């Protein structure tokens, strides 16, 4: 592992992806003959203290500002340290279809480790596998390498490229309950409509679901299928026309170009691992 910003091109006859060592960050992916399915902004800022906007940020070991004992916390940095860390690359196993990154307890500053839900004695080994072809599969496997329980939150914060989010909709969530993060107190609601749609207002929801989801994109005339494993939650997010504070890397109208649909294990669904145990959170994406 080094602190040099390296972008790797994993490419074959079926598809290609760009992946950065900083954050083990998938920047984009496209099947052959298609425009990118994973969105990146027009301006990509590379900074050791900042996460890359767009792509697939790896959220670990807390989500947003964290959650513990039934209450939100105030951990920093937002969404954990994984997306701000330089990960190790397993060069021996790297092919034109697969790359694996790893991150261990010893790679992380002690002050950051103290903020993990299970505390200062937490120890882990994280492996992140990216498989590229006609489908994209990303899989985060965390192993508890310590002597005490490991408790953490995680998510694969995938930005999907759409022609215009106001002409796109998500199917597969009807009847699911969700927490509405755009309202104080995160009230629970039910998805009564067939489709989740976007009209320029912020959407920030944590759904309880394990179902396959589809993003129907009328502008690009395609459907993105999303399957997850190791998670009972899906986060749907779009900032809407009001760009969030501090998002200087997001252009005024770029909210129209993406929607985030992310496999998550957060809040009351945080993962608990006994010593020696492992858990894998994964997402597989394809076009139909």
XYZ file of N, CA and C in Angstrom:
864
model
N 0.848 -1.202 0.000
C 0.000 0.000 0.000
C 0.876 1.243 0.000
N 0.500 2.249 -0.787
C 1.202 3.523 -0.792
C 0.173 4.638 -0.743
N 0.653 5.866 -0.553
C -0.240 7.018 -0.522
C -0.302 7.730 -1.870
N 0.074 7.018 -2.931
C 0.001 7.556 -4.284
C -1.377 7.265 -4.871
N -1.960 8.245 -5.533
C -3.254 8.032 -6.168
C -3.045 7.226 -7.449
N -3.522 5.995 -7.429
C -3.399 5.096 -8.576
C -4.800 4.726 -9.043
N -5.052 4.863 -10.339
C -6.312 4.455 -10.947
C -6.022 3.254 -11.841
N -6.727 2.149 -11.614
C -6.469 0.913 -12.359
C -7.616 0.641 -13.321
N -7.245 0.175 -14.512
C -8.208 -0.150 -15.553
C -8.336 -1.670 -15.637
N -9.494 -2.206 -15.245
C -9.771 -3.634 -15.364
C -10.683 -3.797 -16.571
N -10.152 -4.385 -17.653
C -10.895 -4.394 -18.911
C -10.771 -5.738 -19.609
N -11.882 -6.166 -20.227
C -11.910 -7.391 -21.005
C -12.952 -7.222 -22.114
N -13.204 -8.291 -22.858
C -14.128 -8.192 -23.987
C -15.570 -7.915 -23.563
N -15.894 -8.182 -22.295
C -17.277 -8.051 -21.825
C -17.574 -6.732 -21.127
N -16.536 -6.078 -20.606
C -16.775 -4.833 -19.879
C -15.487 -4.260 -19.335
N -15.579 -3.080 -18.744
C -14.390 -2.421 -18.188
C -14.785 -1.564 -16.998
N -13.801 -1.359 -16.118
C -14.025 -0.529 -14.931
C -12.737 0.189 -14.573
N -12.881 1.396 -14.022
C -11.769 2.121 -13.421
C -11.926 2.059 -11.913
N -10.820 1.746 -11.210
C -10.862 1.562 -9.764
C -9.653 2.250 -9.147
N -9.884 3.037 -8.109
C -8.807 3.744 -7.442
C -8.367 3.050 -6.166
N -7.060 3.060 -5.888
C -6.547 2.453 -4.657
C -7.019 3.220 -3.426
N -7.208 4.529 -3.566
C -7.712 5.332 -2.456
C -9.192 5.015 -2.267
N -9.506 4.369 -1.162
C -10.878 3.972 -0.883
C -11.304 2.692 -1.565
N -10.381 2.019 -2.313
C -10.768 0.867 -3.139
C -12.013 1.235 -3.941
N -11.961 2.397 -4.558
C -13.137 3.079 -5.089
C -13.375 2.738 -6.554
N -14.471 2.030 -6.847
C -14.888 1.832 -8.237
C -15.378 3.176 -8.758
N -14.695 3.676 -9.789
C -15.026 4.999 -10.335
C -16.107 4.887 -11.398
N -15.990 3.884 -12.270
C -17.039 3.647 -13.250
C -16.985 2.200 -13.725
N -18.040 1.768 -14.384
C -18.108 0.443 -15.011
C -19.115 0.508 -16.151
N -18.759 -0.166 -17.235
C -19.676 -0.265 -18.365
C -19.491 -1.611 -19.044
N -20.591 -2.302 -19.369
C -20.478 -3.454 -20.267
C -20.040 -2.959 -21.642
N -19.422 -3.832 -22.422
C -18.967 -3.434 -23.753
C -20.129 -2.891 -24.585
N -19.884 -1.761 -25.252
C -20.884 -1.164 -26.121
C -21.889 -0.281 -25.429
N -21.755 -0.103 -24.090
C -22.701 0.704 -23.323
C -22.002 1.923 -22.721
N -22.776 2.985 -22.484
C -22.251 4.074 -21.665
C -22.171 3.597 -20.225
N -21.393 4.288 -19.410
C -21.134 3.830 -18.043
C -22.430 3.678 -17.249
N -22.510 2.587 -16.505
C -23.643 2.333 -15.620
C -23.402 2.972 -14.256
N -22.138 3.123 -13.900
C -21.757 3.766 -12.638
C -21.390 5.210 -12.938
N -21.986 6.123 -12.174
C -21.855 7.551 -12.465
C -20.631 8.158 -11.786
N -19.984 9.069 -12.493
C -18.962 9.921 -11.900
C -19.234 11.353 -12.307
N -18.915 12.318 -11.465
C -19.185 13.720 -11.805
C -18.229 14.216 -12.880
N -18.527 15.366 -13.422
C -17.659 15.952 -14.444
C -16.296 16.314 -13.861
N -16.261 16.711 -12.596
C -15.007 17.034 -11.913
C -14.781 16.017 -10.805
N -13.708 15.248 -10.906
C -13.366 14.250 -9.885
C -12.194 14.787 -9.078
N -12.425 15.000 -7.788
C -11.400 15.568 -6.917
C -10.694 14.439 -6.173
N -9.369 14.388 -6.268
C -8.568 13.392 -5.555
C -7.849 14.083 -4.415
N -8.195 13.685 -3.204
C -7.621 14.297 -2.000
C -7.644 13.265 -0.890
N -6.531 13.095 -0.193
C -6.439 12.062 0.839
C -7.442 12.275 1.958
N -7.854 13.527 2.172
C -8.785 13.829 3.259
C -10.244 13.825 2.801
N -10.500 13.567 1.525
C -11.866 13.622 1.004
C -12.179 12.359 0.214
N -13.425 11.908 0.331
C -13.863 10.775 -0.467
C -14.100 11.224 -1.898
N -13.907 10.311 -2.838
C -14.195 10.584 -4.238
C -15.713 10.611 -4.420
N -16.210 11.622 -5.096
C -17.646 11.724 -5.366
C -18.012 10.756 -6.490
N -19.194 10.160 -6.412
C -19.662 9.237 -7.426
C -19.061 7.859 -7.252
N -19.221 7.002 -8.290
C -18.665 5.662 -8.222
C -19.340 4.802 -7.176
N -18.514 4.010 -6.470
C -19.028 3.173 -5.382
C -18.148 3.364 -4.152
N -18.419 4.363 -3.323
C -17.687 4.481 -2.068
C -17.980 3.289 -1.149
N -16.940 2.774 -0.499
C -17.081 1.686 0.475
C -17.304 2.312 1.851
N -18.505 2.103 2.405
C -18.858 2.675 3.701
C -18.555 1.644 4.787
N -17.645 1.972 5.707
C -17.229 1.068 6.782
C -16.320 1.848 7.719
N -16.374 1.675 9.024
C -17.232 0.769 9.802
C -18.427 1.466 10.479
N -18.753 2.671 10.010
C -20.021 3.274 10.445
C -20.656 3.985 9.259
N -21.977 4.136 9.349
C -22.767 4.736 8.282
C -23.163 6.142 8.700
N -22.951 7.111 7.783
C -23.211 8.507 8.094
C -22.391 8.903 9.324
N -23.013 9.428 10.364
C -22.276 9.791 11.575
C -22.330 8.701 12.633
N -22.838 7.514 12.257
C -22.850 6.383 13.181
C -24.138 6.258 13.968
N -24.316 5.078 14.547
C -25.519 4.761 15.300
C -25.153 3.692 16.319
N -25.517 3.908 17.569
C -25.205 2.935 18.625
C -26.192 3.078 19.769
N -26.546 1.943 20.373
C -27.462 1.922 21.523
C -28.787 2.621 21.209
N -29.252 2.443 19.971
C -30.536 3.003 19.581
C -30.535 4.488 19.301
N -29.346 5.101 19.223
C -29.274 6.551 19.034
C -28.223 6.914 17.984
N -28.467 7.984 17.215
C -27.417 8.491 16.320
C -26.223 8.965 17.136
N -25.042 8.822 16.575
C -23.821 9.290 17.220
C -23.231 10.422 16.381
N -22.026 10.806 16.695
C -21.393 11.925 16.004
C -19.962 11.566 15.622
N -19.805 10.441 14.951
C -18.474 9.976 14.570
C -17.977 10.742 13.351
N -16.661 10.870 13.284
C -16.010 11.456 12.114
C -14.847 10.558 11.700
N -14.546 10.495 10.413
C -15.220 11.181 9.302
C -16.561 10.535 8.969
N -17.409 11.288 8.296
C -18.715 10.776 7.893
C -18.549 9.522 7.041
N -19.357 8.520 7.304
C -19.354 7.248 6.575
C -18.097 6.411 6.813
N -17.369 6.684 7.886
C -16.250 5.827 8.250
C -14.947 6.164 7.550
N -13.928 5.351 7.880
C -12.585 5.638 7.367
C -12.210 4.823 6.132
N -12.991 3.820 5.759
C -12.599 2.946 4.647
C -12.476 3.717 3.338
N -13.402 4.633 3.092
C -13.393 5.346 1.809
C -12.312 6.422 1.755
N -11.642 6.675 2.889
C -10.545 7.638 2.942
C -9.192 6.958 3.097
N -9.166 5.643 3.100
C -7.938 4.890 3.319
C -7.347 4.426 1.995
N -6.028 4.328 1.944
C -5.356 3.701 0.821
C -5.294 2.199 1.096
N -5.962 1.410 0.268
C -6.058 -0.031 0.463
C -4.880 -0.736 -0.210
N -4.582 -1.953 0.290
C -3.578 -2.811 -0.331
C -4.179 -3.499 -1.558
N -3.389 -3.660 -2.607
C -3.812 -4.380 -3.804
C -3.132 -5.742 -3.832
N -3.917 -6.794 -4.047
C -3.356 -8.132 -4.233
C -2.996 -8.285 -5.713
N -1.785 -7.873 -6.058
C -1.382 -7.841 -7.462
C -1.271 -9.248 -8.049
N -0.944 -10.233 -7.226
C -0.771 -11.592 -7.742
C -2.092 -12.190 -8.235
N -3.195 -11.807 -7.619
C -4.491 -12.361 -8.023
C -5.214 -11.491 -9.053
N -4.643 -10.341 -9.390
C -5.305 -9.400 -10.290
C -5.290 -9.931 -11.726
N -6.464 -9.864 -12.381
C -6.593 -10.282 -13.776
C -7.320 -9.197 -14.549
N -7.675 -9.504 -15.802
C -8.448 -8.531 -16.574
C -9.922 -8.553 -16.202
N -10.294 -9.381 -15.202
C -11.683 -9.467 -14.749
C -11.849 -9.273 -13.242
N -10.777 -9.293 -12.501
C -10.920 -9.302 -11.039
C -9.764 -8.568 -10.378
N -10.096 -7.869 -9.292
C -9.092 -7.248 -8.437
C -9.567 -7.355 -6.993
N -8.611 -7.580 -6.078
C -8.944 -7.621 -4.655
C -8.107 -6.597 -3.901
N -8.796 -5.860 -3.020
C -8.158 -4.923 -2.113
C -8.335 -5.410 -0.680
N -7.375 -5.071 0.188
C -7.505 -5.428 1.601
C -7.147 -4.237 2.485
N -7.745 -4.234 3.668
C -7.492 -3.211 4.682
C -7.560 -3.884 6.037
N -6.568 -3.601 6.892
C -6.485 -4.244 8.208
C -6.466 -3.215 9.322
N -6.707 -3.700 10.515
C -6.694 -2.839 11.692
C -5.416 -2.020 11.778
N -4.281 -2.651 11.482
C -2.988 -1.972 11.626
C -2.798 -0.847 10.617
N -3.666 -0.766 9.599
C -3.581 0.312 8.608
C -4.288 1.584 9.071
N -4.962 1.528 10.208
C -5.867 2.602 10.623
C -5.386 3.234 11.925
N -5.495 4.544 12.009
C -5.101 5.280 13.203
C -5.938 4.865 14.410
N -5.308 4.776 15.564
C -5.981 4.294 16.781
C -7.183 5.157 17.156
N -7.102 6.456 16.919
C -8.221 7.335 17.266
C -9.459 7.017 16.439
N -9.251 6.563 15.197
C -10.380 6.166 14.369
C -10.934 4.819 14.822
N -10.049 3.900 15.158
C -10.495 2.581 15.620
C -11.336 2.685 16.881
N -11.031 3.640 17.732
C -11.785 3.820 18.983
C -13.260 4.100 18.724
N -13.587 4.606 17.524
C -14.967 4.985 17.239
C -15.826 3.821 16.728
N -15.214 2.673 16.412
C -16.001 1.529 15.984
C -16.987 1.174 17.089
N -18.175 0.746 16.709
C -19.244 0.501 17.687
C -18.775 -0.384 18.824
N -17.999 -1.414 18.498
C -17.552 -2.359 19.532
C -16.322 -1.887 20.282
N -15.796 -0.706 19.957
C -14.795 -0.083 20.799
C -13.349 -0.312 20.408
N -12.460 0.145 21.303
C -11.036 0.226 21.013
C -10.377 -1.128 20.778
N -10.961 -2.199 21.292
C -10.365 -3.521 21.115
C -10.777 -4.193 19.804
N -11.550 -3.511 18.992
C -12.016 -4.075 17.728
C -10.834 -4.329 16.787
N -10.853 -5.484 16.146
C -9.840 -5.808 15.145
C -10.530 -6.463 13.954
N -10.016 -6.163 12.756
C -10.683 -6.668 11.561
C -9.684 -6.864 10.427
N -10.097 -7.664 9.458
C -9.468 -7.752 8.137
C -10.586 -7.593 7.127
N -10.469 -6.601 6.260
C -11.479 -6.358 5.233
C -10.891 -6.687 3.866
N -11.642 -7.472 3.083
C -11.265 -7.788 1.707
C -12.382 -7.315 0.793
N -12.008 -6.618 -0.258
C -12.986 -6.062 -1.196
C -12.678 -6.597 -2.586
N -13.607 -7.405 -3.109
C -13.422 -8.032 -4.412
C -14.300 -7.350 -5.454
N -13.701 -7.021 -6.586
C -14.417 -6.406 -7.700
C -14.259 -7.311 -8.917
N -15.374 -7.765 -9.481
C -15.368 -8.639 -10.644
C -16.079 -7.934 -11.787
N -15.392 -7.837 -12.927
C -15.823 -6.987 -14.038
C -16.119 -7.834 -15.271
N -17.268 -7.604 -15.892
C -17.628 -8.269 -17.140
C -18.943 -7.717 -17.629
N -19.808 -8.575 -18.165
C -21.149 -8.134 -18.540
C -21.940 -7.725 -17.309
N -21.545 -8.251 -16.147
C -22.056 -7.831 -14.849
C -20.905 -7.237 -14.044
N -21.253 -6.429 -13.059
C -20.282 -5.947 -12.072
C -20.693 -6.483 -10.714
N -19.758 -7.174 -10.036
C -20.008 -7.628 -8.672
C -18.967 -7.019 -7.751
N -19.438 -6.379 -6.685
C -18.550 -5.850 -5.641
C -18.933 -6.527 -4.332
N -17.922 -7.000 -3.596
C -18.191 -7.772 -2.379
C -17.208 -7.376 -1.293
N -17.734 -6.895 -0.161
C -16.934 -6.520 0.989
C -17.049 -7.614 2.046
N -15.934 -8.291 2.334
C -15.914 -9.333 3.352
C -15.090 -8.858 4.539
N -15.713 -8.815 5.697
C -15.043 -8.383 6.924
C -14.904 -9.580 7.851
N -13.704 -9.793 8.351
C -13.426 -10.875 9.297
C -12.994 -10.276 10.625
N -13.542 -10.796 11.703
C -13.149 -10.372 13.041
C -11.864 -11.095 13.426
N -10.769 -10.365 13.475
C -9.473 -10.944 13.810
C -9.102 -10.721 15.271
N -10.042 -10.214 16.070
C -9.780 -9.952 17.473
C -10.321 -11.025 18.395
N -10.204 -10.779 19.684
C -10.670 -11.723 20.701
C -12.043 -11.358 21.249
N -12.555 -10.199 20.875
C -13.865 -9.745 21.327
C -14.793 -9.591 20.123
N -16.091 -9.420 20.379
C -17.043 -9.221 19.292
C -16.713 -7.952 18.512
N -16.980 -7.996 17.213
C -16.816 -6.839 16.339
C -18.198 -6.415 15.858
N -18.547 -5.154 16.067
C -19.839 -4.615 15.639
C -19.570 -3.413 14.743
N -20.168 -3.432 13.550
C -19.904 -2.358 12.593
C -21.097 -2.166 11.658
N -21.137 -0.988 11.021
C -22.072 -0.708 9.945
C -21.301 -0.682 8.621
N -22.008 -0.959 7.529
C -21.348 -0.895 6.225
C -22.388 -0.644 5.138
N -21.897 -0.219 3.972
C -22.761 -0.019 2.811
C -21.890 0.070 1.570
N -22.479 -0.267 0.435
C -21.861 -0.086 -0.873
C -22.657 1.014 -1.571
N -22.131 2.227 -1.498
C -22.868 3.462 -1.788
C -22.866 3.754 -3.301
N -23.568 2.929 -4.081
C -23.446 2.938 -5.530
C -24.228 4.069 -6.183
N -23.521 4.882 -6.977
C -24.128 5.934 -7.781
C -24.415 5.363 -9.172
N -25.681 5.298 -9.573
C -26.053 4.782 -10.879
C -26.285 5.932 -11.858
N -25.712 5.801 -13.030
C -25.850 6.813 -14.065
C -27.197 6.675 -14.756
N -27.962 7.755 -14.782
C -29.226 7.801 -15.521
C -29.224 9.024 -16.420
N -30.058 8.984 -17.465
C -30.116 10.111 -18.390
C -30.677 11.355 -17.749
N -31.697 11.197 -16.930
C -32.308 12.285 -16.161
C -33.148 11.608 -15.087
N -32.787 11.824 -13.822
C -33.437 11.092 -12.735
C -34.935 11.387 -12.662
N -35.376 12.535 -13.178
C -36.814 12.837 -13.159
C -37.586 12.005 -14.186
N -36.854 11.327 -15.075
C -37.467 10.402 -16.035
C -37.039 8.965 -15.760
N -36.636 8.705 -14.531
C -36.257 7.357 -14.112
C -37.102 6.958 -12.911
N -37.251 5.656 -12.686
C -37.970 5.196 -11.496
C -37.429 3.839 -11.082
N -37.631 3.527 -9.804
C -37.138 2.279 -9.217
C -38.328 1.382 -8.904
N -38.241 0.143 -9.353
C -39.267 -0.862 -9.073
C -38.709 -1.938 -8.146
N -39.603 -2.537 -7.353
C -39.222 -3.628 -6.472
C -39.340 -3.307 -5.001
N -39.812 -2.092 -4.679
C -39.877 -1.667 -3.281
C -41.306 -1.509 -2.759
N -42.309 -1.776 -3.582
C -43.688 -1.592 -3.129
C -43.979 -2.478 -1.910
N -44.557 -1.879 -0.884
C -44.888 -2.574 0.354
C -43.775 -2.588 1.370
N -42.561 -2.171 0.972
C -41.433 -2.153 1.907
C -41.553 -0.963 2.855
N -41.125 -1.161 4.078
C -41.071 -0.073 5.052
C -39.705 0.608 4.963
N -39.703 1.910 5.221
C -38.437 2.627 5.162
C -38.401 3.733 6.204
N -37.172 4.128 6.557
C -36.941 5.296 7.401
C -36.671 6.479 6.488
N -37.369 7.583 6.721
C -37.252 8.777 5.884
C -36.256 9.741 6.532
N -35.041 9.781 5.981
C -33.981 10.597 6.564
C -34.079 12.066 6.187
N -35.074 12.440 5.379
C -35.271 13.858 5.058
C -36.113 14.561 6.116
N -36.623 13.798 7.095
C -37.487 14.340 8.147
C -36.831 14.074 9.497
N -36.833 15.060 10.381
C -36.266 14.878 11.717
C -36.907 13.679 12.411
N -36.063 12.880 13.048
C -36.558 11.720 13.772
C -36.645 10.450 12.946
N -36.326 10.548 11.655
C -36.336 9.369 10.779
C -37.650 8.588 10.907
N -38.795 9.199 10.624
C -40.063 8.468 10.778
C -40.137 7.275 9.823
N -40.837 6.220 10.271
C -41.003 5.041 9.421
C -42.225 5.231 8.533
N -42.061 4.882 7.261
C -43.145 4.984 6.306
C -43.209 3.696 5.486
N -44.281 3.569 4.694
C -44.418 2.419 3.816
C -44.442 2.889 2.371
N -43.740 2.162 1.506
C -43.749 2.466 0.071
C -45.049 1.953 -0.522
N -46.002 2.844 -0.720
C -47.320 2.430 -1.209
C -47.398 2.430 -2.732
N -46.623 3.281 -3.384
C -46.657 3.345 -4.849
C -45.818 2.225 -5.451
N -46.138 1.868 -6.679
C -45.363 0.834 -7.368
C -43.912 1.241 -7.558
N -43.682 2.517 -7.854
C -42.347 2.986 -8.218
C -41.895 4.113 -7.307
N -40.595 4.167 -7.053
C -39.971 5.321 -6.409
C -39.573 6.280 -7.521
N -40.058 7.522 -7.441
C -39.786 8.513 -8.470
C -39.098 9.728 -7.858
N -38.632 10.634 -8.723
C -37.807 11.760 -8.282
C -38.263 13.020 -9.004
N -38.506 14.078 -8.219
C -39.048 15.309 -8.798
C -38.232 16.552 -8.453
N -37.023 16.355 -7.941
C -36.186 17.490 -7.566
C -36.121 17.729 -6.073
N -37.019 17.101 -5.303
C -36.936 17.164 -3.846
C -35.955 16.099 -3.359
N -35.275 16.324 -2.242
C -34.337 15.312 -1.736
C -35.055 14.006 -1.401
N -34.417 12.901 -1.718
C -34.887 11.566 -1.347
C -33.755 10.883 -0.607
N -34.024 10.439 0.618
C -33.012 9.778 1.442
C -33.730 8.773 2.330
N -33.740 7.508 1.915
C -34.553 6.488 2.569
C -33.742 5.222 2.829
N -33.982 4.615 3.983
C -33.385 3.317 4.310
C -34.513 2.291 4.324
N -34.581 1.472 3.260
C -35.637 0.479 3.112
C -35.233 -0.838 3.763
N -36.213 -1.516 4.361
C -36.036 -2.894 4.796
C -36.473 -3.797 3.646
N -35.511 -4.363 2.939
C -35.837 -5.205 1.794
C -34.649 -6.073 1.423
N -34.945 -7.235 0.859
C -33.911 -8.101 0.302
C -34.206 -8.389 -1.170
N -35.185 -7.708 -1.738
C -35.647 -8.016 -3.096
C -34.728 -7.437 -4.165
N -34.742 -8.078 -5.332
C -34.074 -7.531 -6.504
C -34.760 -6.231 -6.908
N -33.973 -5.248 -7.306
C -34.514 -3.950 -7.698
C -34.149 -3.643 -9.141
N -34.962 -2.782 -9.757
C -34.714 -2.353 -11.129
C -34.825 -0.841 -11.219
N -33.843 -0.240 -11.891
C -33.909 1.174 -12.224
C -34.278 1.270 -13.698
N -35.456 1.821 -13.980
C -35.904 2.008 -15.359
C -35.556 3.433 -15.785
N -34.780 3.533 -16.841
C -34.261 4.817 -17.314
C -34.863 5.103 -18.690
N -35.844 6.008 -18.742
C -36.522 6.307 -20.007
C -35.628 7.063 -20.974
N -34.722 7.873 -20.472
C -33.885 8.692 -21.347
C -32.833 7.836 -22.054
N -32.122 6.995 -21.300
C -31.115 6.120 -21.900
C -31.718 4.815 -22.410
N -33.008 4.635 -22.179
C -33.752 3.478 -22.686
C -33.091 2.165 -22.257
N -32.908 2.015 -20.949
C -32.331 0.786 -20.426
C -32.807 0.556 -19.004
N -32.631 -0.677 -18.557
C -33.006 -1.056 -17.203
C -31.791 -1.643 -16.497
N -31.506 -1.132 -15.311
C -30.410 -1.625 -14.477
C -31.002 -2.532 -13.410
N -30.496 -3.758 -13.317
C -30.950 -4.720 -12.319
C -29.907 -4.799 -11.210
N -30.379 -4.765 -9.955
C -29.492 -4.742 -8.792
C -29.875 -5.874 -7.853
N -28.929 -6.772 -7.584
C -29.123 -7.851 -6.621
C -28.129 -7.671 -5.483
N -28.592 -7.896 -4.260
C -27.709 -7.768 -3.103
C -27.710 -9.054 -2.296
N -26.652 -9.232 -1.517
C -26.559 -10.359 -0.593
C -25.852 -9.873 0.666
N -26.222 -10.491 1.790
C -25.614 -10.116 3.061
C -26.185 -8.859 3.660
N -27.364 -8.438 3.169
C -27.960 -7.196 3.635
C -29.470 -7.310 3.629
N -30.115 -6.743 4.622
C -31.580 -6.675 4.638
C -32.063 -5.246 4.429
N -31.142 -4.358 4.006
C -31.492 -2.953 3.830
C -30.999 -2.441 2.472
N -31.733 -1.481 1.940
C -31.328 -0.776 0.730
C -31.554 0.713 0.951
N -30.524 1.494 0.712
C -30.633 2.940 0.808
C -30.868 3.507 -0.588
N -31.847 4.402 -0.713
C -32.109 5.129 -1.956
C -31.878 6.605 -1.671
N -31.014 7.237 -2.484
C -30.647 8.620 -2.202
C -30.460 9.419 -3.486
N -31.007 10.624 -3.491
C -30.705 11.640 -4.480
C -30.864 12.983 -3.786
N -29.884 13.888 -3.911
C -29.937 15.135 -3.147
C -30.981 16.114 -3.635
N -31.505 15.903 -4.838
C -32.466 16.843 -5.389
C -31.805 18.132 -5.848
N -32.613 19.102 -6.186
C -32.117 20.343 -6.767
C -31.344 21.197 -5.776
N -31.504 20.965 -4.475
C -30.759 21.704 -3.458
C -29.501 20.913 -3.151
N -28.365 21.369 -3.668
C -27.108 20.670 -3.477
C -26.701 20.774 -2.022
N -26.287 19.629 -1.448
C -25.954 19.628 -0.029
C -24.715 20.469 0.244
N -24.667 21.010 1.451
C -23.563 21.871 1.868
C -22.242 21.122 1.769
N -21.221 21.775 1.205
C -19.906 21.168 1.108
C -19.698 20.339 -0.140
N -20.707 20.232 -0.999
C -20.578 19.414 -2.203
C -20.085 20.265 -3.371
N -18.931 20.877 -3.208
C -18.415 21.747 -4.251
C -17.989 20.961 -5.483
N -17.854 19.638 -5.355
C -17.473 18.810 -6.493
C -18.687 18.338 -7.283
N -19.890 18.758 -6.883
C -21.112 18.362 -7.563
C -21.708 19.592 -8.239
N -21.809 19.544 -9.560
C -22.329 20.679 -10.303
C -23.797 20.943 -10.000
N -24.249 22.137 -10.357
C -25.584 22.594 -9.983
C -26.691 21.680 -10.501
N -26.504 21.112 -11.675
C -27.556 20.267 -12.254
C -27.192 18.783 -12.251
N -26.070 18.415 -11.651
C -25.628 17.021 -11.728
C -26.493 16.063 -10.910
N -27.327 16.581 -10.033
C -28.234 15.712 -9.291
C -29.156 14.951 -10.242
N -29.358 15.488 -11.429
C -30.220 14.824 -12.406
C -29.564 13.590 -13.027
N -28.251 13.464 -12.904
C -27.504 12.459 -13.655
C -27.352 11.128 -12.930
N -27.830 11.022 -11.698
C -27.595 9.794 -10.940
C -28.698 9.541 -9.922
N -28.737 8.308 -9.467
C -29.487 7.948 -8.268
C -28.658 6.895 -7.537
N -28.593 7.006 -6.231
C -27.855 6.031 -5.424
C -28.802 4.953 -4.916
N -28.427 3.704 -5.158
C -29.139 2.547 -4.616
C -28.061 1.668 -4.004
N -28.075 1.515 -2.692
C -26.935 0.900 -2.030
C -27.339 -0.192 -1.048
N -26.654 -1.319 -1.139
C -26.790 -2.369 -0.137
C -26.202 -1.853 1.165
N -26.929 -2.071 2.276
C -26.486 -1.500 3.540
C -26.779 -2.417 4.714
N -25.970 -2.273 5.742
C -26.199 -2.910 7.039
C -25.916 -1.830 8.073
N -26.964 -1.098 8.460
C -26.751 0.086 9.286
C -27.809 0.200 10.380
N -27.569 1.152 11.263
C -28.465 1.426 12.377
C -28.751 0.134 13.155
N -30.010 -0.251 13.325
C -30.338 -1.449 14.114
C -29.952 -2.751 13.419
N -29.500 -2.658 12.169
C -29.091 -3.846 11.418
C -27.573 -3.934 11.273
N -26.842 -3.292 12.170
C -25.391 -3.399 12.162
C -24.965 -4.863 12.310
N -23.813 -5.185 11.732
C -23.300 -6.556 11.759
C -22.553 -6.812 13.070
N -22.802 -7.966 13.678
C -22.060 -8.398 14.857
C -21.347 -9.695 14.528
N -20.028 -9.705 14.694
C -19.224 -10.882 14.387
C -18.518 -11.394 15.636
N -18.641 -12.691 15.891
C -17.860 -13.336 16.934
C -16.404 -13.435 16.480
N -15.458 -13.614 17.394
C -14.056 -13.767 16.997
C -13.893 -14.858 15.943
N -13.191 -14.532 14.868
C -12.947 -15.477 13.792
C -14.031 -15.534 12.732
N -15.186 -14.937 12.977
C -16.305 -14.991 12.023
C -16.144 -13.926 10.940
N -16.829 -14.172 9.799
C -16.782 -13.256 8.661
C -18.182 -12.952 8.163
N -18.321 -11.829 7.487
C -19.588 -11.457 6.854
C -19.290 -10.781 5.528
N -20.083 -11.120 4.490
C -19.907 -10.526 3.167
C -21.151 -9.748 2.766
N -20.941 -8.507 2.376
C -21.978 -7.642 1.814
C -21.644 -7.461 0.340
N -22.598 -7.788 -0.546
C -22.257 -7.714 -1.976
C -23.411 -7.133 -2.782
N -23.047 -6.697 -3.973
C -24.010 -6.128 -4.911
C -23.602 -6.553 -6.317
N -24.557 -7.097 -7.073
C -24.309 -7.468 -8.468
C -25.230 -6.646 -9.350
N -24.655 -6.077 -10.413
C -25.355 -5.117 -11.263
C -25.260 -5.595 -12.712
N -26.368 -5.491 -13.439
C -26.369 -5.849 -14.859
C -27.432 -5.026 -15.589
N -27.316 -4.996 -16.887
C -28.307 -4.348 -17.731
C -29.190 -5.405 -18.391
N -30.470 -5.054 -18.565
C -31.374 -5.936 -19.317
C -32.111 -5.090 -20.351
